PDB file of C-alpha atoms in Angstrom:
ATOM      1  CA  UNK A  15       7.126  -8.816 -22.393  1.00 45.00           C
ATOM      2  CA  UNK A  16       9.904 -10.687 -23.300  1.00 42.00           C
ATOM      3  CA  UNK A  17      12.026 -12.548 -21.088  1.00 44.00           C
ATOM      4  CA  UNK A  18      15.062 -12.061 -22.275  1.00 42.00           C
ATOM      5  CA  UNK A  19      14.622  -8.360 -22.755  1.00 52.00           C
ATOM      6  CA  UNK A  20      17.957  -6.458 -21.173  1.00 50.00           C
ATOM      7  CA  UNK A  21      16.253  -4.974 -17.739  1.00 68.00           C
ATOM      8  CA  UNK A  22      18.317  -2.256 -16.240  1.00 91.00           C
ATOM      9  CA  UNK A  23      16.050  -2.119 -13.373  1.00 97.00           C
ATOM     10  CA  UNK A  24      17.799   0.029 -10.655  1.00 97.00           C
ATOM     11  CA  UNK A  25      14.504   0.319  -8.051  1.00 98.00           C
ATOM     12  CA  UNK A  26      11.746  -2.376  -7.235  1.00 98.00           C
ATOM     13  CA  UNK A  27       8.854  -1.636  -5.475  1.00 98.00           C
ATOM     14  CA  UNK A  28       7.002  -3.964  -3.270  1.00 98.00           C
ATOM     15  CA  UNK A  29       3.015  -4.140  -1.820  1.00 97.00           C
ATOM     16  CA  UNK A  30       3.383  -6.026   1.450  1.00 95.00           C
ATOM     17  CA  UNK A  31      -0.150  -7.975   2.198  1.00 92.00           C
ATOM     18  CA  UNK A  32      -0.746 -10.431  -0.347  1.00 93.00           C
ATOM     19  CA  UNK A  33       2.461  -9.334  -2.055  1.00 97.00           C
ATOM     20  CA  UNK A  34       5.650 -10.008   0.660  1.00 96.00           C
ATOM     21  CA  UNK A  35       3.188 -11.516   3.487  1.00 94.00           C
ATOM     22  CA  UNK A  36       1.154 -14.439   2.844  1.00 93.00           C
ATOM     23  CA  UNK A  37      -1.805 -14.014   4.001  1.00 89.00           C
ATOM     24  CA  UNK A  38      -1.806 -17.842   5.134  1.00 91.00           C
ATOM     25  CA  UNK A  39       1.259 -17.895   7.074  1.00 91.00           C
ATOM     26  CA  UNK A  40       1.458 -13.887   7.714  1.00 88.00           C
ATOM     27  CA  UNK A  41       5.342 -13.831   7.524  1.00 92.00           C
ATOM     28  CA  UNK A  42       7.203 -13.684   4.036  1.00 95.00           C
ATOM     29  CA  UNK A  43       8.208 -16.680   2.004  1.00 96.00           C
ATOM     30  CA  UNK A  44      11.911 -17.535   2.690  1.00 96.00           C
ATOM     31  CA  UNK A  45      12.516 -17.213  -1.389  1.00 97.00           C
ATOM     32  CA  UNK A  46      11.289 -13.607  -1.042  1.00 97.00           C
ATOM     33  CA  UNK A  47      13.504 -12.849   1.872  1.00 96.00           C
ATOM     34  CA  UNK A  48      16.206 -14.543  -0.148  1.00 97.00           C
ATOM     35  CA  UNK A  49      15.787 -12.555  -3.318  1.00 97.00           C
ATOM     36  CA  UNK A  50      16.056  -9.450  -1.442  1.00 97.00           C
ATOM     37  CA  UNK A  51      19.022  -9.660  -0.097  1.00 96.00           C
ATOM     38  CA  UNK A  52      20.068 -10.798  -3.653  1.00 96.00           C
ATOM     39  CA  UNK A  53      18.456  -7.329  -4.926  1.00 97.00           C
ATOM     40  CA  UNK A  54      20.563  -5.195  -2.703  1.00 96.00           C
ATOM     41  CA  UNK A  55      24.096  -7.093  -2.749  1.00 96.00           C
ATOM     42  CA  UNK A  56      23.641  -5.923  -6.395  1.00 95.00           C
ATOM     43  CA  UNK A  57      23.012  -2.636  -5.656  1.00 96.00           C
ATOM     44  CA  UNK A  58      19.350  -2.394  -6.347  1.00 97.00           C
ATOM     45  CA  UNK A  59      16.994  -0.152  -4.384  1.00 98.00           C
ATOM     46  CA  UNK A  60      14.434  -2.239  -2.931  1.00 98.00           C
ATOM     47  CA  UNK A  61      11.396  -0.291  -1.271  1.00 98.00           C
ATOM     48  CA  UNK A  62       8.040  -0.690   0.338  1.00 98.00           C
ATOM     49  CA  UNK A  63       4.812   0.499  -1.150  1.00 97.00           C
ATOM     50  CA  UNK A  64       1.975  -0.365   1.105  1.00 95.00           C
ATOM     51  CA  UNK A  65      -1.573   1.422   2.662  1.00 92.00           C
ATOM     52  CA  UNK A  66      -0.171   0.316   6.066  1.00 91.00           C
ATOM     53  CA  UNK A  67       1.153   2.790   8.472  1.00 91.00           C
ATOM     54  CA  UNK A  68       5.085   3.093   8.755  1.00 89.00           C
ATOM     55  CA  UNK A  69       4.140   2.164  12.701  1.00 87.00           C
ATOM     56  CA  UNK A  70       2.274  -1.318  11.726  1.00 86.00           C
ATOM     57  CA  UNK A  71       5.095  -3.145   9.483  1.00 90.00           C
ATOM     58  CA  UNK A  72       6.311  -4.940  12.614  1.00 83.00           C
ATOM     59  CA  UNK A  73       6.439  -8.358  10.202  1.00 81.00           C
ATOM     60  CA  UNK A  74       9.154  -6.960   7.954  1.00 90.00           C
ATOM     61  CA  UNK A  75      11.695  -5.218  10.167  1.00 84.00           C
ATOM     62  CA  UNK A  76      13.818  -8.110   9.996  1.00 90.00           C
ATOM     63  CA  UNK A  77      14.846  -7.211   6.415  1.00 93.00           C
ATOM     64  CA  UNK A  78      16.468  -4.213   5.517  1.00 93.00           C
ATOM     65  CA  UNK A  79      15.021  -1.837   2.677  1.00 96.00           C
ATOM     66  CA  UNK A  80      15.622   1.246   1.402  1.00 96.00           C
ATOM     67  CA  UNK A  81      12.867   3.169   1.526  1.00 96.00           C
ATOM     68  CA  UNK A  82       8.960   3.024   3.024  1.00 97.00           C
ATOM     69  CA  UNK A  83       5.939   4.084   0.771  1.00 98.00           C
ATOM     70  CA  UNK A  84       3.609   4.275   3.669  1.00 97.00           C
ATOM     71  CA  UNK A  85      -0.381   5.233   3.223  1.00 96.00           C
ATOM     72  CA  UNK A  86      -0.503   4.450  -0.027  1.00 96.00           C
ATOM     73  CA  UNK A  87       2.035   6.758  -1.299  1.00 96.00           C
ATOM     74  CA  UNK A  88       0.947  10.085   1.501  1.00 96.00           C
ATOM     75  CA  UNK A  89       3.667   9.459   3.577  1.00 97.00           C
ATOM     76  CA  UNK A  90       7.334   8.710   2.443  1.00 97.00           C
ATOM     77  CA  UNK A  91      10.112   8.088   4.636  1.00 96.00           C
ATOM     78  CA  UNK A  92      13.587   6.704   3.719  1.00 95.00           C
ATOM     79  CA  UNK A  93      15.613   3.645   5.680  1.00 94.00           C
ATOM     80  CA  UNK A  94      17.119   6.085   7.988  1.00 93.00           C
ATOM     81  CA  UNK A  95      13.718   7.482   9.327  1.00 91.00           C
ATOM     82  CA  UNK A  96      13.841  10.849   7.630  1.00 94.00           C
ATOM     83  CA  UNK A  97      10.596  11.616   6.477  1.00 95.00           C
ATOM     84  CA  UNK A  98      10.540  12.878   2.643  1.00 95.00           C
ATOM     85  CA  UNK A  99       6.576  13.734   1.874  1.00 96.00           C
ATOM     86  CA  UNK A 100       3.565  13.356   3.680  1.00 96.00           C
ATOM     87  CA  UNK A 101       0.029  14.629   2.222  1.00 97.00           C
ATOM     88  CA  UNK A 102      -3.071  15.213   4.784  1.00 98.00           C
ATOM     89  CA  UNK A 103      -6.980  14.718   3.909  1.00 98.00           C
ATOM     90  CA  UNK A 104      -8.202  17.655   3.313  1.00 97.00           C
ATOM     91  CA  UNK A 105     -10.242  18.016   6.792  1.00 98.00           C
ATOM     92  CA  UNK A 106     -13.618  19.467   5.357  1.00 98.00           C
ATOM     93  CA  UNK A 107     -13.942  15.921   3.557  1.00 98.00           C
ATOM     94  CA  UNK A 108     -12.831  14.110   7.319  1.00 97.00           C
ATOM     95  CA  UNK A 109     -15.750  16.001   9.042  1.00 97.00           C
ATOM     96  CA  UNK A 110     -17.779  15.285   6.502  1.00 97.00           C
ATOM     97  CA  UNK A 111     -17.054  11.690   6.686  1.00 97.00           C
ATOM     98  CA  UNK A 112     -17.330  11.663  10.266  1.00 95.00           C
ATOM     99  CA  UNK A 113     -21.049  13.612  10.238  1.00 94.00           C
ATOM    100  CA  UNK A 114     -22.402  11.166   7.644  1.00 95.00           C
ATOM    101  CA  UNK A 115     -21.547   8.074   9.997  1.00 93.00           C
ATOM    102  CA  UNK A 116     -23.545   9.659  13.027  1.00 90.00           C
ATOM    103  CA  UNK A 117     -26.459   9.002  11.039  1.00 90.00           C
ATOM    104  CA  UNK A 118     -26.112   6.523   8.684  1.00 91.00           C
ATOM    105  CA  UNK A 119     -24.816   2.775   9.351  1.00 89.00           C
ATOM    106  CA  UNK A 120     -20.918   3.245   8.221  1.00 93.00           C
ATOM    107  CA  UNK A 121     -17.866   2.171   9.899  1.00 93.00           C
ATOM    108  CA  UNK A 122     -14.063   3.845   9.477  1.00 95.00           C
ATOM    109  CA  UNK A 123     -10.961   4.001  10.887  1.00 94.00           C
ATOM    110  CA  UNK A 124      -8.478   7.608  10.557  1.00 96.00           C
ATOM    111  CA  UNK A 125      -5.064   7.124  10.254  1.00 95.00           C
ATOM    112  CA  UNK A 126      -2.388   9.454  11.178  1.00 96.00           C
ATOM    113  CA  UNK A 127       1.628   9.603  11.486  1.00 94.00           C
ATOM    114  CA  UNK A 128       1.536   8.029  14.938  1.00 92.00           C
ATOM    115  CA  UNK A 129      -1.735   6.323  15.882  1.00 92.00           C
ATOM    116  CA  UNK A 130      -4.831   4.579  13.858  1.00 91.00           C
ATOM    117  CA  UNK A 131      -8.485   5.273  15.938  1.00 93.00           C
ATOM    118  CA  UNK A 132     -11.497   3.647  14.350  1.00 92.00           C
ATOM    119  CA  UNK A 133     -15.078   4.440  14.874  1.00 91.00           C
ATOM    120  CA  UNK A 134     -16.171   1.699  15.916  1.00 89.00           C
ATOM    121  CA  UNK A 135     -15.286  -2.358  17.134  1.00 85.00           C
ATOM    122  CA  UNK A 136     -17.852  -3.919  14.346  1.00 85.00           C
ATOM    123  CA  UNK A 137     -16.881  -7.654  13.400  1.00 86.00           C
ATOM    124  CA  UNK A 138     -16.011  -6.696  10.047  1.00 83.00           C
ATOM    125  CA  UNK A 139     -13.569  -4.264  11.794  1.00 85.00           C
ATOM    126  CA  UNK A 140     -12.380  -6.760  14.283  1.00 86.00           C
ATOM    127  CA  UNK A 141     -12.088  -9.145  11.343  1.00 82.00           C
ATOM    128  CA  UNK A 142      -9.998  -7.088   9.179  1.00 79.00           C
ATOM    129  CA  UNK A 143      -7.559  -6.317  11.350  1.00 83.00           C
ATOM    130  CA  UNK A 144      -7.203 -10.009  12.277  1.00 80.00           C
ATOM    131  CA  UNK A 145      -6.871 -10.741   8.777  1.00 74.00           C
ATOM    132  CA  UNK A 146      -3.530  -8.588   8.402  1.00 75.00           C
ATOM    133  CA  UNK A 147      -2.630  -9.757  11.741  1.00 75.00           C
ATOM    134  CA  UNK A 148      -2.363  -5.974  13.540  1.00 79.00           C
ATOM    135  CA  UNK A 149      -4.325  -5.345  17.070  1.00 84.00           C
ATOM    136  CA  UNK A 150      -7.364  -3.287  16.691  1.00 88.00           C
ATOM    137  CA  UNK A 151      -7.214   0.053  17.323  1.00 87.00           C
ATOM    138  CA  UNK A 152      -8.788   2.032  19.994  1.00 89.00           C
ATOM    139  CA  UNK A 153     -12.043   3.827  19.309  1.00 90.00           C
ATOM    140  CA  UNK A 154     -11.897   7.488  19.386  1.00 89.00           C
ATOM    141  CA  UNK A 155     -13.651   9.844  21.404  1.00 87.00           C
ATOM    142  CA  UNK A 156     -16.075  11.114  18.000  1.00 83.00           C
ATOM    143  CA  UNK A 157     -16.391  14.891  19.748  1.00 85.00           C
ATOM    144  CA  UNK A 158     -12.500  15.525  19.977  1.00 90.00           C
ATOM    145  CA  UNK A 159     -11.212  14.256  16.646  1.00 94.00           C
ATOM    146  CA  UNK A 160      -8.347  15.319  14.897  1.00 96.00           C
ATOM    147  CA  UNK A 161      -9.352  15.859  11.542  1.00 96.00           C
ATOM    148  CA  UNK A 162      -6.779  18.009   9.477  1.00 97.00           C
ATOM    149  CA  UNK A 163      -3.540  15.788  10.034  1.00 97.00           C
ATOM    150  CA  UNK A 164      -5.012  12.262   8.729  1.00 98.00           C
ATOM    151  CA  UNK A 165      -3.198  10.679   5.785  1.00 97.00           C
ATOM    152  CA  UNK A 166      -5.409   7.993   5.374  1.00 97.00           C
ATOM    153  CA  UNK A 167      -9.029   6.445   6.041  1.00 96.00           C
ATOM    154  CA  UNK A 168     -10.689   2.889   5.798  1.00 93.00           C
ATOM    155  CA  UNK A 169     -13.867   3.144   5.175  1.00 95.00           C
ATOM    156  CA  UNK A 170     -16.529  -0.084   5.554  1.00 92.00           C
ATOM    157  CA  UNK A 171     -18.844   0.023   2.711  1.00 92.00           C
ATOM    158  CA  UNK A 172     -19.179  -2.365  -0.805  1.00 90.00           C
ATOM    159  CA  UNK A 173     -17.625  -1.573  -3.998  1.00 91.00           C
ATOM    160  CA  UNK A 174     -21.298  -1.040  -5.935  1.00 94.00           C
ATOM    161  CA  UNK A 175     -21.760   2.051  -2.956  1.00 92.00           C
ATOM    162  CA  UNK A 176     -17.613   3.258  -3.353  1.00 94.00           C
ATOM    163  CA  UNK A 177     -18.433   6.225  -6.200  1.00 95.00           C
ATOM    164  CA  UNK A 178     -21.630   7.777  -4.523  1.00 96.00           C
ATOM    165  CA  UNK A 179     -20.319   7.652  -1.024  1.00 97.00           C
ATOM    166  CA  UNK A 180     -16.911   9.144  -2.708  1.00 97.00           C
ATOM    167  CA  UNK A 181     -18.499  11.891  -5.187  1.00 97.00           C
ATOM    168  CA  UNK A 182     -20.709  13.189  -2.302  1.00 97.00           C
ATOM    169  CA  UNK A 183     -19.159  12.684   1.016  1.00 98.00           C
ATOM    170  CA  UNK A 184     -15.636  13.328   0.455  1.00 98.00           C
ATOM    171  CA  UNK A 185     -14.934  14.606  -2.847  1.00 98.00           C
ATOM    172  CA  UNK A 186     -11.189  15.888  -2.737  1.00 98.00           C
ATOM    173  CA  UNK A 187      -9.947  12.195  -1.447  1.00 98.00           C
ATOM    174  CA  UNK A 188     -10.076   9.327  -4.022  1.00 96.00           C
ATOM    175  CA  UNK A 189     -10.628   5.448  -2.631  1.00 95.00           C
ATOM    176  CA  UNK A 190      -8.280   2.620  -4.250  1.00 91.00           C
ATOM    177  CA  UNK A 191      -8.809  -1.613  -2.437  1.00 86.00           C
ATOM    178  CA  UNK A 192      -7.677  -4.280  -2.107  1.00 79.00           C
ATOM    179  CA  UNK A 193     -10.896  -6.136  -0.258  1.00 80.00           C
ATOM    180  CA  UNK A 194     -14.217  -6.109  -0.740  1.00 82.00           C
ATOM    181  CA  UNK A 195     -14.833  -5.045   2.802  1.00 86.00           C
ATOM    182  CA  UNK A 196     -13.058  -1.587   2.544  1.00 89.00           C
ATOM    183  CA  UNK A 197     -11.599   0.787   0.566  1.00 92.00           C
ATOM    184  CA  UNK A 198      -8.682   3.104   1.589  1.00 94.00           C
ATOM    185  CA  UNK A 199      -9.556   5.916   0.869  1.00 97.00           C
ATOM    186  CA  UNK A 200      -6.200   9.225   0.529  1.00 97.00           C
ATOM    187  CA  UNK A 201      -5.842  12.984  -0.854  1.00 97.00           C
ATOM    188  CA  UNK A 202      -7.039  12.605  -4.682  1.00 97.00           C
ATOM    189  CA  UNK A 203      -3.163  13.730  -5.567  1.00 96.00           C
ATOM    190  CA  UNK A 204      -1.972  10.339  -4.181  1.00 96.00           C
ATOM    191  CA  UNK A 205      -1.593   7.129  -5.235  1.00 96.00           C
ATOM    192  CA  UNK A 206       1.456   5.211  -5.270  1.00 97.00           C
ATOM    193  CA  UNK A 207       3.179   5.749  -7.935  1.00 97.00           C
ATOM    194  CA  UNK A 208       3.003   9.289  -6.386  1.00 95.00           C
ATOM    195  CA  UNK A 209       5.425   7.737  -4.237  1.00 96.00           C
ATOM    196  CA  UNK A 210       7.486   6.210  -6.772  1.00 97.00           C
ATOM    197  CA  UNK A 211       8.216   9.203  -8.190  1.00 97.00           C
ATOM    198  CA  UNK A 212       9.571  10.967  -5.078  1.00 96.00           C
ATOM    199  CA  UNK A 213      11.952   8.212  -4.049  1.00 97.00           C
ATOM    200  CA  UNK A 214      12.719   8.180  -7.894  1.00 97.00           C
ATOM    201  CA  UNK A 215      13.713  11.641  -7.606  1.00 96.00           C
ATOM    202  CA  UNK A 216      15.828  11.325  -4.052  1.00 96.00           C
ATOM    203  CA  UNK A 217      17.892   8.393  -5.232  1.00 96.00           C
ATOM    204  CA  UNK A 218      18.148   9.909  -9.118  1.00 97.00           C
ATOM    205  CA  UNK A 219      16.556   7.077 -10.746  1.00 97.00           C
ATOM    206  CA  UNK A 220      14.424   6.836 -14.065  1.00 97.00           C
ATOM    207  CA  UNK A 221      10.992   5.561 -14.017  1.00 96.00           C
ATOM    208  CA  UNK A 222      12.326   3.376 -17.277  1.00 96.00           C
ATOM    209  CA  UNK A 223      14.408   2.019 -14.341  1.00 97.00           C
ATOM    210  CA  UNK A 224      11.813   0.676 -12.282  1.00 98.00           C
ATOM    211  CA  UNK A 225       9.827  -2.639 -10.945  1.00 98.00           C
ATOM    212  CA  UNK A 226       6.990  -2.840  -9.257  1.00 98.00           C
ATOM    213  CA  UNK A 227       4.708  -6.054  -7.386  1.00 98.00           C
ATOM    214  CA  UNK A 228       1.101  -6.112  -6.216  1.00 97.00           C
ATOM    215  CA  UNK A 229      -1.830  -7.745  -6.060  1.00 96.00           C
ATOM    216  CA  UNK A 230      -4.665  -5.582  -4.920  1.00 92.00           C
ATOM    217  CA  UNK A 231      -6.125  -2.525  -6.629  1.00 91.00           C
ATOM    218  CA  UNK A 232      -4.085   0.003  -4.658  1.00 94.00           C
ATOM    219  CA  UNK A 233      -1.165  -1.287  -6.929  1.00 96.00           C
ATOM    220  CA  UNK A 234      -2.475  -0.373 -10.030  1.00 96.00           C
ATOM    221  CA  UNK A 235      -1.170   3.219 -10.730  1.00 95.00           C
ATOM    222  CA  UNK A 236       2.391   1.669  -9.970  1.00 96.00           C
ATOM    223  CA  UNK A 237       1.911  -1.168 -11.521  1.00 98.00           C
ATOM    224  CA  UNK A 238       0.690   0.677 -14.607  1.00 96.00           C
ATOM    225  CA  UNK A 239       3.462   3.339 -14.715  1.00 96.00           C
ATOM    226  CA  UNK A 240       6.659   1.353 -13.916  1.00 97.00           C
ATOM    227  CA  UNK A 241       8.996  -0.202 -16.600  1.00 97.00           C
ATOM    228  CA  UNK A 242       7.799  -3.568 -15.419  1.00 97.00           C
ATOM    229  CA  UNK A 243       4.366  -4.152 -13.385  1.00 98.00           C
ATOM    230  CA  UNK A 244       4.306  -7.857 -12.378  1.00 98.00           C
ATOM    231  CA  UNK A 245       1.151  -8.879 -10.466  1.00 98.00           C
ATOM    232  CA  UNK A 246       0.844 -12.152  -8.445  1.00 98.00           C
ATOM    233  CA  UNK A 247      -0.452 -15.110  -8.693  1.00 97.00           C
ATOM    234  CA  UNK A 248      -3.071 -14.572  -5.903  1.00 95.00           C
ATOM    235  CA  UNK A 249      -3.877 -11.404  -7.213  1.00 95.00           C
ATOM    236  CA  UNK A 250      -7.304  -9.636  -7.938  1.00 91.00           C
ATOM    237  CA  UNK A 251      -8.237 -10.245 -11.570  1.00 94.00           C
ATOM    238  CA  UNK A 252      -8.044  -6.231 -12.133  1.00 93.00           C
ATOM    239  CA  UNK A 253      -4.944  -6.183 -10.884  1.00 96.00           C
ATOM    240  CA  UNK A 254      -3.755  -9.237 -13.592  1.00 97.00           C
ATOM    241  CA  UNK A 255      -5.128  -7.625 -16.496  1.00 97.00           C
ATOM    242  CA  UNK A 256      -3.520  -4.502 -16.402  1.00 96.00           C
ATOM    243  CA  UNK A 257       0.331  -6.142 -15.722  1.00 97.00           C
ATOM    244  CA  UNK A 258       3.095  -6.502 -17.819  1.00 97.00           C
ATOM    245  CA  UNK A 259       3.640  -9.805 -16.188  1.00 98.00           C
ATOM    246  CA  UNK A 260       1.812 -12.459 -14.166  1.00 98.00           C
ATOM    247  CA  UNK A 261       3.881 -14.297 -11.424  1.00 98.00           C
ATOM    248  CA  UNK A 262       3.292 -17.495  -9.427  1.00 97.00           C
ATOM    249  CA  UNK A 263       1.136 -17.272  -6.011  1.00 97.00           C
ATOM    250  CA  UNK A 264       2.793 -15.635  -2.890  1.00 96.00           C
ATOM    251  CA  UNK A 265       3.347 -18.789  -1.444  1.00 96.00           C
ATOM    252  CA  UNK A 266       4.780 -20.243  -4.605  1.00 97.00           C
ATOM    253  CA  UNK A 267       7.661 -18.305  -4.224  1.00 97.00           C
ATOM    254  CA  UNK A 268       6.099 -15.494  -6.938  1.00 97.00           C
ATOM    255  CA  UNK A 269       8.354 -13.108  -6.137  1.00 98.00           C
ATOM    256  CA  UNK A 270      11.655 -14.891  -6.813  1.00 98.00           C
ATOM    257  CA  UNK A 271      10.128 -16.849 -10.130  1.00 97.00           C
ATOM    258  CA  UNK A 272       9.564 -13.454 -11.461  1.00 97.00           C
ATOM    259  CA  UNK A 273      13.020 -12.095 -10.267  1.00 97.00           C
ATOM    260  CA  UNK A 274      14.536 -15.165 -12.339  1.00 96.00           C
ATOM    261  CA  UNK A 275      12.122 -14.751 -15.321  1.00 96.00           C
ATOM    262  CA  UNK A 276      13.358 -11.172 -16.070  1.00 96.00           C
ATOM    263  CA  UNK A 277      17.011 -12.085 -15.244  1.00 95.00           C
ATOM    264  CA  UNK A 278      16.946  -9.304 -12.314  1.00 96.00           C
ATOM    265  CA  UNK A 279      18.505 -12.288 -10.032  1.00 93.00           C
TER     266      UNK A 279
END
């Protein structure tokens, strides 16, 4: 895509881990934080798409945005705190994610509108939320579970084992990652561009009219379905090849050289 191209881009979408937090320094790049407040002194939406809870973005409350794509697109929730769409599990696939790990070696956590639990305090578990700098959730009790009001589940297991686990165990969810250590795993409806589309829709803005950055394969569907996907530097090679543009790394202020390259700032 051409640089020069005339981008009326009214909305821009933003992944937050590996995308506005570095995963070396866990905050955001001063350039990024910069080019936001650029974005909306002209007037453009700017709006969170992330897997992480609306209760775990702690690291970016110090900038304002306009909207929160929360659970990978199942829960939506504008600056103000009203929430717009949420989408639940469907709970057969929950128990039957939860019956499979009492006898086979697997490791999850359940996420819901106002606490995470996991199964279990593995290392991998441990490790993972270290690496995206959140405490680790409490374990839950596995015979009093809630299981029809979960947006979202992390399951531990490999890619090569993702589509057997997926077809058989929980069928009416689909798994997107970001890691090799997990996948996140939401109602097959949702994705999020799912998400896009309804904050599209509440601020009447065309998808022609819309940006999107990522890194990791839950940013693919927006990526793919935006006017302009731009992936980072530092992002998976998956991720890269289906972009309309490749940026620097996060911490080579990616963001803002991408911002500049398209004219947007």
């Amino acid at each position: 895509m051409n640089s020069l191209e005339n981008c009326n881009i009214k909305a821009i979408f933003f992944d937050v881990d590996g995308t506005l937090i570095s995963f070396k320094t866990n905050k955001i790049p001063e350039s990024t934080q910069k080019a936001i407040k650029n974005l909306r002194q002209k007037g453009i939406k700017v709006i969170v798409a992330t897997g992480r809870s609306i209760n775990s973005l702690d690291h970016i409350r110090h900038i304002s945005f306009d909207g929160f794509i929360t659970f990978n697109g199942g829960y939506c929730i504008t600056a103000e705190g009203k929430v717009m769409f949420k989408k639940y599990i469907d709970s057969g696939d929950i128990k039957s994610l939860v019956n499979y790990s009492q006898n086979f070696p697997l490791s999850y956590s359940l996420m819901y509108e106002d606490k995470v639990e996991i199964s279990d305090a593995t290392p991998e578990v441990v490790g993972m939320y270290g690496h995206i700098n959140i405490p680790v959730p409490p374990v839950h009790d596995k015979d009093n579970i809630d299981t029809d009001h979960v947006l979202q589940a992390n399951i531990f297991l490999g890619p090569e084992d993702e589509k057997k686990f997926m077809d058989t165990i929980m069928p009416n969810s689909v798994a997107s990652r970001w890691t090799p250590l997990f996948a996140d795993v939401n109602h097959h409806e949702i994705n999020k561009f799912t998400g896009i589309k309804h904050f599209c829709s509440h601020f009447d803005i065309d998808i022609a009219e819309t940006m999107a950055f990522g890194d990791g394969g839950n940013d693919i569907s927006m990526l793919k379905h935006t006017k302009i996907g731009v992936a980072m530097g530092n992002a998976n090679e998956n991720v890269k090849k289906i972009a309309d543009y490749v940026t620097k790394d996060i911490d080579d202020h990616g963001i803002e050289s991408a911002l500049i390259y398209f004219r947007i700032i």
